[in-house]
Each structure stands twice: as C-alpha cells, then as structure tokens.
Amino acid sequence: MRRTVNLSALALSAILLAPISTAQAHSWYSEKRDPLYPAQSCCGGMDCAQLVIEPGVLEAEADGYRVRLTLEQTRRINRYSTAPIDALVVWERVQPSEDGNYHICIMSNHRANARQGVYCLFAPPNT
C-alpha cells in the first residue's frame, strides 16, 4: 500500500510541476530584448517558440537572416498570428540561443513595421 501512495504522490508532483517547468523553459525569452528595439521584451507569453527549420524558412543573406513563414507556420509559434512573415532580421538583431536551436518571437500582425513582425530571433552560437 505504501508503494501506491508513493506512486500517486509522484504522479501528482509531476502534474503540479509541469506548468512550472514550461514557464521556466519559456522564461529565457522574456528576459531578452532585441538589441535594436530594447523598449519591449522578446516575449509576451505565447509568441515565441523553437523555429522548425524547413526548406525556405531561414536563409542567411549578406545583411542577416531571411525568415519566411506561411500563416500556418506563424500560428505554430503565435496562435494569434494573422499573416505570413517574409522578414530580413539584420545580424545586429540576432541573439545567441540558450539551447543551441533556432527560436523566434513573432507579433500577431504588424508585418509592415520596421521589425517586419519579428520581436526577436535566436540562433545557435557560431552560426
């Protein structure tokens, strides 16, 4: 019987800690600011995610990374997204990723502004 209680307690702990782990993993976005637009943090809560590198999504150009995302792809990152993205994120805006993967934080809309709908872009170091 003691074993059942321990397993139940372990399961309850896992359920209770799951949101905390997600928040902690997500928190590094919130602590970052775009170097050229520092007035706002990179993430407001639900607008950042790992960037899934598919053909045509991310290309290095002379001035920075070209990011092209369909509406469906943008909604995987920010479910409130209303438009696709075709943005040039200049090198000065690209920040090192904390986990070695590409990550992006995107606006729901505002594709025509200076930031072209991208709050922040994170790339693996030395790429």
PDB file of C-alpha atoms in Angstrom:
ATOM      1  CA  MET A   1       0.000   0.000   0.000  1.00  0.00           C
ATOM      2  CA  ARG A   2       2.845   2.381   0.729  1.00  0.00           C
ATOM      3  CA  ARG A   3       4.104   1.900  -2.835  1.00  0.00           C
ATOM      4  CA  THR A   4       0.723   3.023  -4.227  1.00  0.00           C
ATOM      5  CA  VAL A   5       0.800   6.195  -2.130  1.00  0.00           C
ATOM      6  CA  ASN A   6       4.324   6.979  -3.316  1.00  0.00           C
ATOM      7  CA  LEU A   7       3.373   6.479  -6.970  1.00  0.00           C
ATOM      8  CA  SER A   8       0.303   8.648  -6.511  1.00  0.00           C
ATOM      9  CA  ALA A   9       2.364  11.354  -4.840  1.00  0.00           C
ATOM     10  CA  LEU A  10       4.922  11.172  -7.641  1.00  0.00           C
ATOM     11  CA  ALA A  11       2.222  11.458 -10.310  1.00  0.00           C
ATOM     12  CA  LEU A  12       0.633  14.414  -8.506  1.00  0.00           C
ATOM     13  CA  SER A  13       4.028  16.119  -8.214  1.00  0.00           C
ATOM     14  CA  ALA A  14       4.675  15.659 -11.937  1.00  0.00           C
ATOM     15  CA  ILE A  15       1.295  17.183 -12.778  1.00  0.00           C
ATOM     16  CA  LEU A  16       1.830  20.135 -10.464  1.00  0.00           C
ATOM     17  CA  LEU A  17       5.395  20.802 -11.648  1.00  0.00           C
ATOM     18  CA  ALA A  18       4.661  20.545 -15.378  1.00  0.00           C
ATOM     19  CA  PRO A  19       3.443  24.167 -15.719  1.00  0.00           C
ATOM     20  CA  ILE A  20       6.425  25.393 -13.706  1.00  0.00           C
ATOM     21  CA  SER A  21       8.876  23.599 -15.978  1.00  0.00           C
ATOM     22  CA  THR A  22       7.190  25.080 -19.049  1.00  0.00           C
ATOM     23  CA  ALA A  23       7.294  28.555 -17.540  1.00  0.00           C
ATOM     24  CA  GLN A  24      10.957  28.205 -16.625  1.00  0.00           C
ATOM     25  CA  ALA A  25      11.880  26.956 -20.086  1.00  0.00           C
ATOM     26  CA  HIS A  26       9.946  29.839 -21.614  1.00  0.00           C
ATOM     27  CA  SER A  27      11.281  32.458 -19.210  1.00  0.00           C
ATOM     28  CA  TRP A  28      14.590  32.962 -21.002  1.00  0.00           C
ATOM     29  CA  TYR A  29      12.704  34.580 -23.884  1.00  0.00           C
ATOM     30  CA  SER A  30      11.077  37.077 -21.534  1.00  0.00           C
ATOM     31  CA  GLU A  31      14.429  38.117 -20.127  1.00  0.00           C
ATOM     32  CA  LYS A  32      15.729  39.071 -23.592  1.00  0.00           C
ATOM     33  CA  ARG A  33      15.287  42.272 -25.575  1.00  0.00           C
ATOM     34  CA  ASP A  34      16.005  42.958 -29.214  1.00  0.00           C
ATOM     35  CA  PRO A  35      19.324  44.857 -29.306  1.00  0.00           C
ATOM     36  CA  LEU A  36      17.941  47.399 -31.808  1.00  0.00           C
ATOM     37  CA  TYR A  37      14.472  47.688 -30.216  1.00  0.00           C
ATOM     38  CA  PRO A  38      15.061  47.353 -26.457  1.00  0.00           C
ATOM     39  CA  ALA A  39      11.841  49.008 -25.265  1.00  0.00           C
ATOM     40  CA  GLN A  40       9.952  45.696 -25.190  1.00  0.00           C
ATOM     41  CA  SER A  41      10.910  42.192 -24.111  1.00  0.00           C
ATOM     42  CA  CYS A  42      11.082  39.492 -26.757  1.00  0.00           C
ATOM     43  CA  CYS A  43       8.132  37.553 -25.423  1.00  0.00           C
ATOM     44  CA  GLY A  44       4.768  38.452 -24.058  1.00  0.00           C
ATOM     45  CA  GLY A  45       3.939  34.899 -23.080  1.00  0.00           C
ATOM     46  CA  MET A  46       2.742  32.998 -26.143  1.00  0.00           C
ATOM     47  CA  ASP A  47       4.590  34.439 -29.115  1.00  0.00           C
ATOM     48  CA  CYS A  48       7.926  32.583 -29.031  1.00  0.00           C
ATOM     49  CA  ALA A  49       8.889  29.047 -29.966  1.00  0.00           C
ATOM     50  CA  GLN A  50      11.639  26.965 -31.466  1.00  0.00           C
ATOM     51  CA  LEU A  51      11.850  27.676 -35.174  1.00  0.00           C
ATOM     52  CA  VAL A  52      11.324  24.493 -37.147  1.00  0.00           C
ATOM     53  CA  ILE A  53      13.828  24.663 -39.974  1.00  0.00           C
ATOM     54  CA  GLU A  54      12.050  23.549 -43.117  1.00  0.00           C
ATOM     55  CA  PRO A  55      13.129  24.322 -46.699  1.00  0.00           C
ATOM     56  CA  GLY A  56      12.813  28.036 -47.408  1.00  0.00           C
ATOM     57  CA  VAL A  57      12.147  29.071 -43.787  1.00  0.00           C
ATOM     58  CA  LEU A  58      15.558  30.504 -42.913  1.00  0.00           C
ATOM     59  CA  GLU A  59      18.298  31.689 -45.231  1.00  0.00           C
ATOM     60  CA  ALA A  60      21.484  33.583 -44.448  1.00  0.00           C
ATOM     61  CA  GLU A  61      21.878  36.695 -46.589  1.00  0.00           C
ATOM     62  CA  ALA A  62      24.580  39.357 -46.613  1.00  0.00           C
ATOM     63  CA  ASP A  63      22.712  41.581 -44.132  1.00  0.00           C
ATOM     64  CA  GLY A  64      21.089  38.965 -41.888  1.00  0.00           C
ATOM     65  CA  TYR A  65      18.681  36.037 -41.812  1.00  0.00           C
ATOM     66  CA  ARG A  66      15.720  35.994 -44.177  1.00  0.00           C
ATOM     67  CA  VAL A  67      12.755  34.411 -42.378  1.00  0.00           C
ATOM     68  CA  ARG A  68       9.826  33.204 -44.472  1.00  0.00           C
ATOM     69  CA  LEU A  69       6.873  31.639 -42.701  1.00  0.00           C
ATOM     70  CA  THR A  70       3.451  30.763 -44.040  1.00  0.00           C
ATOM     71  CA  LEU A  71       0.409  31.723 -41.977  1.00  0.00           C
ATOM     72  CA  GLU A  72       0.177  28.127 -40.764  1.00  0.00           C
ATOM     73  CA  GLN A  73       3.837  28.184 -39.680  1.00  0.00           C
ATOM     74  CA  THR A  74       3.397  31.510 -37.867  1.00  0.00           C
ATOM     75  CA  ARG A  75       0.412  30.098 -35.985  1.00  0.00           C
ATOM     76  CA  ARG A  76       2.578  27.255 -34.670  1.00  0.00           C
ATOM     77  CA  ILE A  77       4.630  29.959 -32.964  1.00  0.00           C
ATOM     78  CA  ASN A  78       1.958  32.550 -32.143  1.00  0.00           C
ATOM     79  CA  ARG A  79      -1.538  31.119 -32.387  1.00  0.00           C
ATOM     80  CA  TYR A  80      -2.977  34.635 -32.806  1.00  0.00           C
ATOM     81  CA  SER A  81      -0.912  35.334 -35.917  1.00  0.00           C
ATOM     82  CA  THR A  82      -2.913  36.870 -38.763  1.00  0.00           C
ATOM     83  CA  ALA A  83      -0.383  36.946 -41.607  1.00  0.00           C
ATOM     84  CA  PRO A  84       2.653  35.162 -43.018  1.00  0.00           C
ATOM     85  CA  ILE A  85       6.142  36.569 -42.494  1.00  0.00           C
ATOM     86  CA  ASP A  86       8.817  37.499 -45.004  1.00  0.00           C
ATOM     87  CA  ALA A  87      11.351  39.408 -42.905  1.00  0.00           C
ATOM     88  CA  LEU A  88      15.011  40.239 -43.009  1.00  0.00           C
ATOM     89  CA  VAL A  89      16.387  40.115 -39.460  1.00  0.00           C
ATOM     90  CA  VAL A  90      19.670  42.009 -39.637  1.00  0.00           C
ATOM     91  CA  TRP A  91      22.700  40.482 -37.959  1.00  0.00           C
ATOM     92  CA  GLU A  92      22.664  43.084 -35.162  1.00  0.00           C
ATOM     93  CA  ARG A  93      19.257  41.763 -34.059  1.00  0.00           C
ATOM     94  CA  VAL A  94      20.184  38.050 -33.992  1.00  0.00           C
ATOM     95  CA  GLN A  95      20.906  36.832 -30.463  1.00  0.00           C
ATOM     96  CA  PRO A  96      22.551  33.620 -29.253  1.00  0.00           C
ATOM     97  CA  SER A  97      20.157  30.813 -28.405  1.00  0.00           C
ATOM     98  CA  GLU A  98      20.373  29.379 -24.925  1.00  0.00           C
ATOM     99  CA  ASP A  99      19.735  25.799 -26.034  1.00  0.00           C
ATOM    100  CA  GLY A 100      21.595  25.637 -29.349  1.00  0.00           C
ATOM    101  CA  ASN A 101      18.443  25.733 -31.510  1.00  0.00           C
ATOM    102  CA  TYR A 102      16.840  28.469 -33.570  1.00  0.00           C
ATOM    103  CA  HIS A 103      13.978  30.290 -31.828  1.00  0.00           C
ATOM    104  CA  ILE A 104      11.783  33.156 -32.920  1.00  0.00           C
ATOM    105  CA  CYS A 105       9.312  35.505 -31.261  1.00  0.00           C
ATOM    106  CA  ILE A 106       6.717  36.946 -33.617  1.00  0.00           C
ATOM    107  CA  MET A 107       3.964  39.520 -33.493  1.00  0.00           C
ATOM    108  CA  SER A 108       0.371  38.589 -34.213  1.00  0.00           C
ATOM    109  CA  ASN A 109       0.341  41.109 -37.065  1.00  0.00           C
ATOM    110  CA  HIS A 110       2.275  44.317 -37.925  1.00  0.00           C
ATOM    111  CA  ARG A 111       4.242  42.828 -40.822  1.00  0.00           C
ATOM    112  CA  ALA A 112       4.785  46.278 -42.384  1.00  0.00           C
ATOM    113  CA  ASN A 113       6.574  47.827 -39.385  1.00  0.00           C
ATOM    114  CA  ALA A 114      10.359  48.216 -39.117  1.00  0.00           C
ATOM    115  CA  ARG A 115      10.658  44.858 -37.339  1.00  0.00           C
ATOM    116  CA  GLN A 116       8.567  43.133 -40.020  1.00  0.00           C
ATOM    117  CA  GLY A 117       6.594  41.180 -37.434  1.00  0.00           C
ATOM    118  CA  VAL A 118       9.606  39.686 -35.633  1.00  0.00           C
ATOM    119  CA  TYR A 119      10.208  40.582 -31.989  1.00  0.00           C
ATOM    120  CA  CYS A 120      13.415  38.541 -31.634  1.00  0.00           C
ATOM    121  CA  LEU A 121      15.419  35.852 -33.381  1.00  0.00           C
ATOM    122  CA  PHE A 122      17.800  33.479 -31.602  1.00  0.00           C
ATOM    123  CA  ALA A 123      20.389  31.370 -33.401  1.00  0.00           C
ATOM    124  CA  PRO A 124      22.837  28.731 -32.231  1.00  0.00           C
ATOM    125  CA  PRO A 125      26.180  30.282 -31.314  1.00  0.00           C
ATOM    126  CA  ASN A 126      28.792  30.328 -34.077  1.00  0.00           C
ATOM    127  CA  THR A 127      26.304  30.029 -36.956  1.00  0.00           C
TER     128      THR A 127
END
